XYZ file of C-alpha atoms in Angstrom:
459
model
C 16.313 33.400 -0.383
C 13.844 30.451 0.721
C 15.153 28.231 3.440
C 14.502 24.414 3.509
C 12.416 23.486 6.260
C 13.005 20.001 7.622
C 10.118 17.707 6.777
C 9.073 15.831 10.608
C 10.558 12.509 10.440
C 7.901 9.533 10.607
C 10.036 6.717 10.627
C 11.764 7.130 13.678
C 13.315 4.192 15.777
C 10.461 3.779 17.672
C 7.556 4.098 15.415
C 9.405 1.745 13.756
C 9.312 -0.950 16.255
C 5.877 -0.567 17.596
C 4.426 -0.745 14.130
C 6.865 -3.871 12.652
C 5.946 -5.403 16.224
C 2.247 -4.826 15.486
C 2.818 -6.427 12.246
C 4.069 -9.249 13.287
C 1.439 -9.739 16.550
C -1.075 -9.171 13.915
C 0.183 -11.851 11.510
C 0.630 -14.245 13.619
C -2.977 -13.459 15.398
C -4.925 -13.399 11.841
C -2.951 -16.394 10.751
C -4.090 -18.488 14.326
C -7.609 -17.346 14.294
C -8.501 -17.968 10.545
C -6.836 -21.534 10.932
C -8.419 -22.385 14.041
C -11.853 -21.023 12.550
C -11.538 -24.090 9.740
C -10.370 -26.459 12.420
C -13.570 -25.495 14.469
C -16.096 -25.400 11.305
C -14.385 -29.055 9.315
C -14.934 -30.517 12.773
C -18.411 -29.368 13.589
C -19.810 -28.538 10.618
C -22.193 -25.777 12.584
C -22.903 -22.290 11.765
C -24.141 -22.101 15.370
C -21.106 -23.632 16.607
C -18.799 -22.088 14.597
C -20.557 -18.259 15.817
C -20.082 -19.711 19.180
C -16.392 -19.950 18.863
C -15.790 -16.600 17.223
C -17.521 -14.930 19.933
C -15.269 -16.954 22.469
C -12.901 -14.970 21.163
C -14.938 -10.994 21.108
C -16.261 -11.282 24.529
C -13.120 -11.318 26.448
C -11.935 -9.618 24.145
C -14.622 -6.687 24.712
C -14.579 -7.451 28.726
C -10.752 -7.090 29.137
C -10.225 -4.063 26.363
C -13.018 -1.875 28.915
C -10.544 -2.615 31.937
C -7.698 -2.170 30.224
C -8.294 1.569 29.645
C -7.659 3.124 33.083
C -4.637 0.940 33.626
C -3.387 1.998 30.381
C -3.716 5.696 31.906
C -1.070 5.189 34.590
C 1.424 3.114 34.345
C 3.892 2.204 30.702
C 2.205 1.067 27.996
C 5.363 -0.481 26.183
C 5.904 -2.897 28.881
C 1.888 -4.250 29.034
C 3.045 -4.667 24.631
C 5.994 -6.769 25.316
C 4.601 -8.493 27.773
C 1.712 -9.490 25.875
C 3.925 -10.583 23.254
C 6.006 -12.993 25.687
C 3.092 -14.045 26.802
C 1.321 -15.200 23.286
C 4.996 -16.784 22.152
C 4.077 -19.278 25.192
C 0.274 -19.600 24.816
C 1.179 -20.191 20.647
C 3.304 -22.997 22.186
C 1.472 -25.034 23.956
C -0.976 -24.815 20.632
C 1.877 -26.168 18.605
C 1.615 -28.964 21.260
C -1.546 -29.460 21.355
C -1.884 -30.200 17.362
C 1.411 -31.932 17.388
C -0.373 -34.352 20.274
C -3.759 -34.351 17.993
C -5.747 -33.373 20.923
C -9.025 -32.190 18.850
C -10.815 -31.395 21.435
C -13.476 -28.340 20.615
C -13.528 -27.216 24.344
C -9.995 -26.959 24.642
C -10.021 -24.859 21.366
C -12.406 -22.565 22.932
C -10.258 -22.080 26.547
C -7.191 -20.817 24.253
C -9.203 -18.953 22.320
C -11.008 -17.064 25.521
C -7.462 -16.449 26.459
C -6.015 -15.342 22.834
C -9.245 -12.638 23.129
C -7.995 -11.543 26.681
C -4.685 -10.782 24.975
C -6.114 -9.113 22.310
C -8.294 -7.004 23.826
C -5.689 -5.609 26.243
C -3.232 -5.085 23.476
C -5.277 -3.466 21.324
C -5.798 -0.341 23.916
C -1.757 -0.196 24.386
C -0.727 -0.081 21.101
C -3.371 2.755 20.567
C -2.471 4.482 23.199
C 1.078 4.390 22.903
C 1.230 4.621 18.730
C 0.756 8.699 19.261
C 3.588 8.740 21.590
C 5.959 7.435 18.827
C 5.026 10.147 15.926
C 4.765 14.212 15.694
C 1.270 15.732 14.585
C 3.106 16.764 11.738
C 2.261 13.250 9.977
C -0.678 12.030 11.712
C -2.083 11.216 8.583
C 0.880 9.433 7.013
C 1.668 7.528 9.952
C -2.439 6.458 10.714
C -2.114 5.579 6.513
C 0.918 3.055 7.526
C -1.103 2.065 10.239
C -4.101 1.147 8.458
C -1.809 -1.184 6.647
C -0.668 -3.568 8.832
C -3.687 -5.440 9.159
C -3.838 -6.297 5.553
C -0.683 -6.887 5.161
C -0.827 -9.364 8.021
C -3.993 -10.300 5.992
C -1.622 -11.643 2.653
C -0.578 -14.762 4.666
C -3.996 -16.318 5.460
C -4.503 -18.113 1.560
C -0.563 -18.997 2.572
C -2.024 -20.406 5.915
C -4.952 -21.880 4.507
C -2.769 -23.635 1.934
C -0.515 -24.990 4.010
C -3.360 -26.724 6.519
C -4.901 -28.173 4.367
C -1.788 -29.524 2.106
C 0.099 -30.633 5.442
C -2.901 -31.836 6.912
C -2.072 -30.130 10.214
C -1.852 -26.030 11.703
C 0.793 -27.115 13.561
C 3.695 -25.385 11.820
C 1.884 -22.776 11.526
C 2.072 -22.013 15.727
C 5.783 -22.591 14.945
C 5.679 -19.771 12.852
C 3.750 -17.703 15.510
C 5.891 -18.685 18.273
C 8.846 -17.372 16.551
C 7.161 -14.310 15.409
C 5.964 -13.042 18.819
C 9.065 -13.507 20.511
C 10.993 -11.575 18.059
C 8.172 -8.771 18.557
C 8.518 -8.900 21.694
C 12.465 -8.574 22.222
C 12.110 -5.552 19.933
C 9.280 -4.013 21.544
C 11.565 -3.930 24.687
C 13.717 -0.996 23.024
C 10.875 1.009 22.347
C 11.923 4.391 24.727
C 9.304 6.676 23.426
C 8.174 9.619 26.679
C 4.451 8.137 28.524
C 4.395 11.448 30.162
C 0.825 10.105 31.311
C 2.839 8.140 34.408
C 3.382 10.128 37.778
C 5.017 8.368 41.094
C 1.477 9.454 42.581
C -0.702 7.987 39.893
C 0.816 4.648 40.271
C -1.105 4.012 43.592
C -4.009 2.500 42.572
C -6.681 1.297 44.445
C -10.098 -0.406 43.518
C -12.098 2.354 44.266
C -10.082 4.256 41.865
C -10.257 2.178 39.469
C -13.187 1.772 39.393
C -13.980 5.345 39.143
C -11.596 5.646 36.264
C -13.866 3.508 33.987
C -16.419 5.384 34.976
C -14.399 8.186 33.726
C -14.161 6.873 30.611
C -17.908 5.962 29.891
C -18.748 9.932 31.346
C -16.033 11.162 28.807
C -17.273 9.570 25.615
C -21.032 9.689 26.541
C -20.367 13.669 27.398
C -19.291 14.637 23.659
C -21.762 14.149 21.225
C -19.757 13.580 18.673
C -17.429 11.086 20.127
C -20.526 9.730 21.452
C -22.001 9.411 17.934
C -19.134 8.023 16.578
C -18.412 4.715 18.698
C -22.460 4.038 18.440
C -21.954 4.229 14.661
C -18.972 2.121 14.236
C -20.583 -0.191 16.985
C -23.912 -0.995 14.717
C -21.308 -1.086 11.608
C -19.452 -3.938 13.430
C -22.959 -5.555 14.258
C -23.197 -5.650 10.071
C -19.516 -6.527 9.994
C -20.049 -9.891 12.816
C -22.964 -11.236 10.540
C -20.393 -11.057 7.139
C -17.646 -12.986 9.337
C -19.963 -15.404 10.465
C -21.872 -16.408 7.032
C -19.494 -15.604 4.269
C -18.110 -18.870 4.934
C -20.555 -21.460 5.430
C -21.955 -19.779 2.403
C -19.381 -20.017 0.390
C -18.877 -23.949 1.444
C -22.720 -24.616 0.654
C -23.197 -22.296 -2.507
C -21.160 -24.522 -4.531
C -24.136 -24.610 -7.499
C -24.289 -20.692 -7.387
C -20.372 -20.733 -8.138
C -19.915 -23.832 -10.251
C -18.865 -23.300 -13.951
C -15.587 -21.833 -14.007
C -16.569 -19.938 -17.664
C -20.021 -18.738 -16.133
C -18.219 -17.274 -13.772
C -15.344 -15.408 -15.530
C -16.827 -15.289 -19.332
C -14.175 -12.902 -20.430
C -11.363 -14.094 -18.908
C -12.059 -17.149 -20.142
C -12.560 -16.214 -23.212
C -9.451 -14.297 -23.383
C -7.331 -17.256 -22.148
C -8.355 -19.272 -24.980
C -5.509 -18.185 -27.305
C -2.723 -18.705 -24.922
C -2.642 -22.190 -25.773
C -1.353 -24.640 -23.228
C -0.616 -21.653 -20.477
C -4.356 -20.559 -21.122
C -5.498 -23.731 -20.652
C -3.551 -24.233 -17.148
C -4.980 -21.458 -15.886
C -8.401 -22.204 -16.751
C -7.568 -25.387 -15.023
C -7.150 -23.320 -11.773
C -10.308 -20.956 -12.172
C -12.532 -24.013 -12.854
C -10.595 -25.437 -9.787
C -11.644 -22.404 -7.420
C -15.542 -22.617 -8.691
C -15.633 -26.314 -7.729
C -13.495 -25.702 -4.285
C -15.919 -22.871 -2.870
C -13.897 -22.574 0.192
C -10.623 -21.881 -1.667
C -12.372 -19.685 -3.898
C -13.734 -18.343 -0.289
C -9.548 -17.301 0.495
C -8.984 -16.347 -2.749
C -11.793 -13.809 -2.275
C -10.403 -12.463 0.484
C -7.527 -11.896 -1.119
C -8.841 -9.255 -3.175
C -10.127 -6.848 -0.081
C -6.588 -7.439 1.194
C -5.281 -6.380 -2.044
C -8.085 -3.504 -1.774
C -7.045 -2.412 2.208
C -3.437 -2.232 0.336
C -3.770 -0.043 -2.303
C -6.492 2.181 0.053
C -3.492 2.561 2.697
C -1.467 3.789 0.159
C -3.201 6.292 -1.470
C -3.939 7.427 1.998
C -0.425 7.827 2.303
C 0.096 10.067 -0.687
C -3.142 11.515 -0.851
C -3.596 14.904 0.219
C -7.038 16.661 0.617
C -8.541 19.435 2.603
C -9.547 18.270 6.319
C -12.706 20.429 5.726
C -13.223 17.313 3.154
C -13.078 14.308 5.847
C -16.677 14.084 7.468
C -17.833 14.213 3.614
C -15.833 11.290 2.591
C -16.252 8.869 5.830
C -19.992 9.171 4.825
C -19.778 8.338 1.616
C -17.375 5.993 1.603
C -19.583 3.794 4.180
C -22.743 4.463 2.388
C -20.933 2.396 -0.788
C -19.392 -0.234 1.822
C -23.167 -1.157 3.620
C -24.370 -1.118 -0.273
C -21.416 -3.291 -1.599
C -21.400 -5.815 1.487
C -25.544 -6.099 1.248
C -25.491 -6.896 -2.312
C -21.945 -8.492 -3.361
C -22.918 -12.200 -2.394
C -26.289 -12.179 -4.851
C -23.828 -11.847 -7.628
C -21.038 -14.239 -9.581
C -17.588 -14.769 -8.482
C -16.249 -12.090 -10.800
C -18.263 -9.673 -9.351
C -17.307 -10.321 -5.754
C -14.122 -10.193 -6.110
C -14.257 -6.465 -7.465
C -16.895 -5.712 -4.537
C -14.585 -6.949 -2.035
C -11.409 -5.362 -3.595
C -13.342 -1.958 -3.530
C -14.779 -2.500 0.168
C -11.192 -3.426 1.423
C -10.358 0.429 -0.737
C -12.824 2.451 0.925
C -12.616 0.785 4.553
C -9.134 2.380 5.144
C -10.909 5.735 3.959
C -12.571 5.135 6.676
C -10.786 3.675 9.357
C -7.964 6.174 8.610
C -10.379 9.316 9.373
C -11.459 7.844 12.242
C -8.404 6.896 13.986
C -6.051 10.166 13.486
C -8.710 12.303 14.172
C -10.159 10.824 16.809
C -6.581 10.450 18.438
C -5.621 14.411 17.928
C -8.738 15.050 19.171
C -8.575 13.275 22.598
C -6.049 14.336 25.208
C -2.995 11.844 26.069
C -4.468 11.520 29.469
C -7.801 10.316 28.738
C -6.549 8.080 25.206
C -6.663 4.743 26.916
C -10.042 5.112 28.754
C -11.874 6.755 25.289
C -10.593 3.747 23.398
C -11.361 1.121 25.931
C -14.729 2.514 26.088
C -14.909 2.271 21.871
C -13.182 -1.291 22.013
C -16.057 -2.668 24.044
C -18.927 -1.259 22.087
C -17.200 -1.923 18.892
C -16.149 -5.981 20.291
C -19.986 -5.991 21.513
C -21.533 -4.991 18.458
C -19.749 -7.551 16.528
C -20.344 -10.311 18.942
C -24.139 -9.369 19.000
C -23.858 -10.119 15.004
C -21.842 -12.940 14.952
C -24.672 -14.852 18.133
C -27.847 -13.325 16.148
C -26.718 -14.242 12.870
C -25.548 -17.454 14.027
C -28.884 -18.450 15.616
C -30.877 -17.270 12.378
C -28.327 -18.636 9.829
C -29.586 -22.111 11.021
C -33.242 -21.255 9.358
C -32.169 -18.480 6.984
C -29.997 -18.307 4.216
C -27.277 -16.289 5.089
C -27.210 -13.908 1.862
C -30.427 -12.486 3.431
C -29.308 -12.225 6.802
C -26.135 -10.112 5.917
C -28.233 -7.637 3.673
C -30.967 -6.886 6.490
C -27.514 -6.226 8.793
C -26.483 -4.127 6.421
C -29.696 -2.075 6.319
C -29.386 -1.337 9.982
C -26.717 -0.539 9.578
C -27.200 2.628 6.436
C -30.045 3.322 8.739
C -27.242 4.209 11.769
C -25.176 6.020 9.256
C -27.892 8.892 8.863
C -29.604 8.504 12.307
C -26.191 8.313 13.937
C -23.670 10.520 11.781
C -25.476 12.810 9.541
C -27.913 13.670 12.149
C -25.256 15.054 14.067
C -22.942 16.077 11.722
C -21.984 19.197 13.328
C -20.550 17.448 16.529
C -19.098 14.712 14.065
C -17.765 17.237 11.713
C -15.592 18.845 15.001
C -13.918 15.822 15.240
C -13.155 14.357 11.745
C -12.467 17.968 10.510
C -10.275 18.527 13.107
C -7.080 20.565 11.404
C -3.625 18.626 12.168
C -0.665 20.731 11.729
C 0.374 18.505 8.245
C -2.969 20.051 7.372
C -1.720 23.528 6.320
C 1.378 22.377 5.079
C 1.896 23.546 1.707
C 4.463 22.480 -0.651
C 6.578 25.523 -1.688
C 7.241 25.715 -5.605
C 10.353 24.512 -7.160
């Protein structure tokens, strides 16, 4: 007689609430820093400038996330996520004041921004850290799948965002929005009661010397294991590639408007197709030819599609099932096709992006789901925070060494170029990095999770 064996629960009441909390932080953060992005560029009108304030927001972000790491190791990690969350509810406030006032001013933009990077960076390492705490190994996968999710689902609301600004004229309810959002979070977050076995009465005395030496601990413990090692330097020149995309797909997009205009030169077939819907046809070729002449709506609308793609790639995460001895193989290939498709896509028409961006957004959470549940079954509890605090920097400094460098060349080269020649260094790091030590790599992303040799018994 076969017994039923209870499946592990994933959503559980406190997986739950970290990861609708992290939803919401991570709404209202996208939402903020794409708005204040067009606020900063429609009032400068610099690429330079407008790299400048998206690194005000990495470097803190990079500084704070490397401290954050040995703190993280001793005391709760729950209350430094609520906290946070209070914290931004009030900072998102005095924004919502600020635009409601019409105080412009760039340098006050890029104070609240150092400070929304602070936050971010610290937050970051906590809800890492913690996010194993709330779930068994039986669903690592499943439960990094959801995870990989949020942030495109947070993702969804920026063409609402961007509609709204520039429709209303002002951001302003938008920080409304955020306001109520974090504080929500945050009064959630407070009922998270998951065990942080890492905290002992003894631990809790800190002092500098300590903590210093507990950075240092985390900089020995990545360097010390080649493949972690090899891992954080690859996804650190990846991110380099990534900061020169975030920093030129825009202004390119607003200057390009000759290489996009033409709504049926840019979608022949549909086009062609909408022809014999009569008046509805002709509406929507209204809005297509609309995009192509507005290239920084057609810019959102782009971005739509590698939400759309980060969506469907979280979910067939979640169902998909494949060997672990299959992981190392698929990371590589799956960012061999993204350095191709994000060094080529903006040569081509608007069609073609969109499908380029819809499969980068697929094959990303490939990737960033490998990465993150192996990495975390792989590292012990008590070393979790300092490991990621010591990937957090290199990965926040290797985007805010793209977004500077391709800021200061974007103002004497186009920025299609730029982003390809990223993107080569990048493929270069893949197989200098990875595959040339694949065997340390392979220890990691191969790793076997107990969901692993679960097998479904037959009906």
């Amino acid at each position: 007689m076969k017994t039923k064996t209870k499946s592990p629960k994933l959503w559980s009441k406190n997986f739950t609430i970290l990861t609708l909390g992290s939803f919401v932080s991570m709404l209202g953060n996208s939402v903020s820093g794409y708005i204040i992005s067009l606020m900063i560029f429609d009032m400068t009108g610099s690429v330079f400038l407008f790299s400048v304030f998206t690194v005000s927001f990495y470097l803190p972000k990079m500084l704070f996330s490397m401290f954050a790491g040995a703190y993280m190791d001793r005391f709760s990690r729950k209350r430094v996520i609520y906290t946070l969350d209070f914290t931004s509810a009030f900072l998102y406030g005095i924004i919502f004041l600020i635009l409601f006032m019409q105080w412009n001013f760039y340098w006050l933009f890029l104070i609240l921004v150092l400070i929304v990077g602070s936050i971010n960076g610290i937050y970051e390492v906590a809800f890492n850290s913690l996010f194993p705490n709330t779930i068994s190994r039986d669903v690592y996968s499943r439960a990094y799948a959801v995870s990989s999710m949020i942030q495109p689902l947070a993702l969804t609301m920026i063409p609402v965002a961007s509609l709204i600004y520039y429709n209303f004229g002002s951001a302003a309810p938008l920080f409304i929005f955020n306001v109520v959002a974090f504080l929500t979070a945050a009064i959630f977050e407070t009922h998270i009661d998951c065990p942080e076995g890492h905290i002992s009465a003894e631990e809790k005395k800190v002092t500098f010397s300590s903590y210093k030496e507990d950075i240092k601990e985390g900089f020995r413990y990545t360097s010390k294991d080649k493949g972690l090692f090899a891992i954080t330097i690859y996804f650190c020149v990846m991110n380099f590639a990534s900061g020169a995309y975030g920093t030129l797909a825009l202004p390119f997009f607003r200057s390009a408007t000759d290489h996009f205009a033409g709504g049926e030169r840019q979608f022949p077939l549909l086009f062609s197709l909408l022809k014999h819907l009569g008046a509805f046809g002709d509406w929507l070729q209204g809005i297509f030819e609309y995009l192509c002449n507005d290239t920084a709506t057609l810019y959102t609308f782009v971005m739509a599609f590698g939400v759309i793609g980060r969506l469907l790639g979280g979910t067939i995460q979640y169902k998909l099932k494949y060997s672990h001895k299959m992981r190392f193989t698929i990371s590589v290939i799956c960012c061999v096709l993204i350095g191709i498709l994000d060094m080529t896509m903006l040569y081509l028409p608007a069609r073609f992006i969109m499908l380029c961006c819809l499969l980068t957004g697929l094959l990303s959470i490939a990737v960033y789901n490998i990465r993150l549940s192996t990495t975390q079954a792989y590292v012990s509890d008590e070393k979790r925070a300092r490991f990621i605090s010591f990937f957090e920097m290199l990965f926040a400094a290797g985007n805010i060494l793209g977004q500077v460098l391709s800021g200061i060349l974007g103002e004497f080269i186009h920025g299609r170029f730029i982003i390809s020649a990223f993107n080569v260094i990048n493929l270069i790091a893949l197989f200098a990095v990875i595959v040339a030590n694949a065997k340390s790599v392979k220890k990691i992303y191969n790793i076997e999770i107990k969901e692993d040799s679960k097998v479904k018994p037959k009906a």
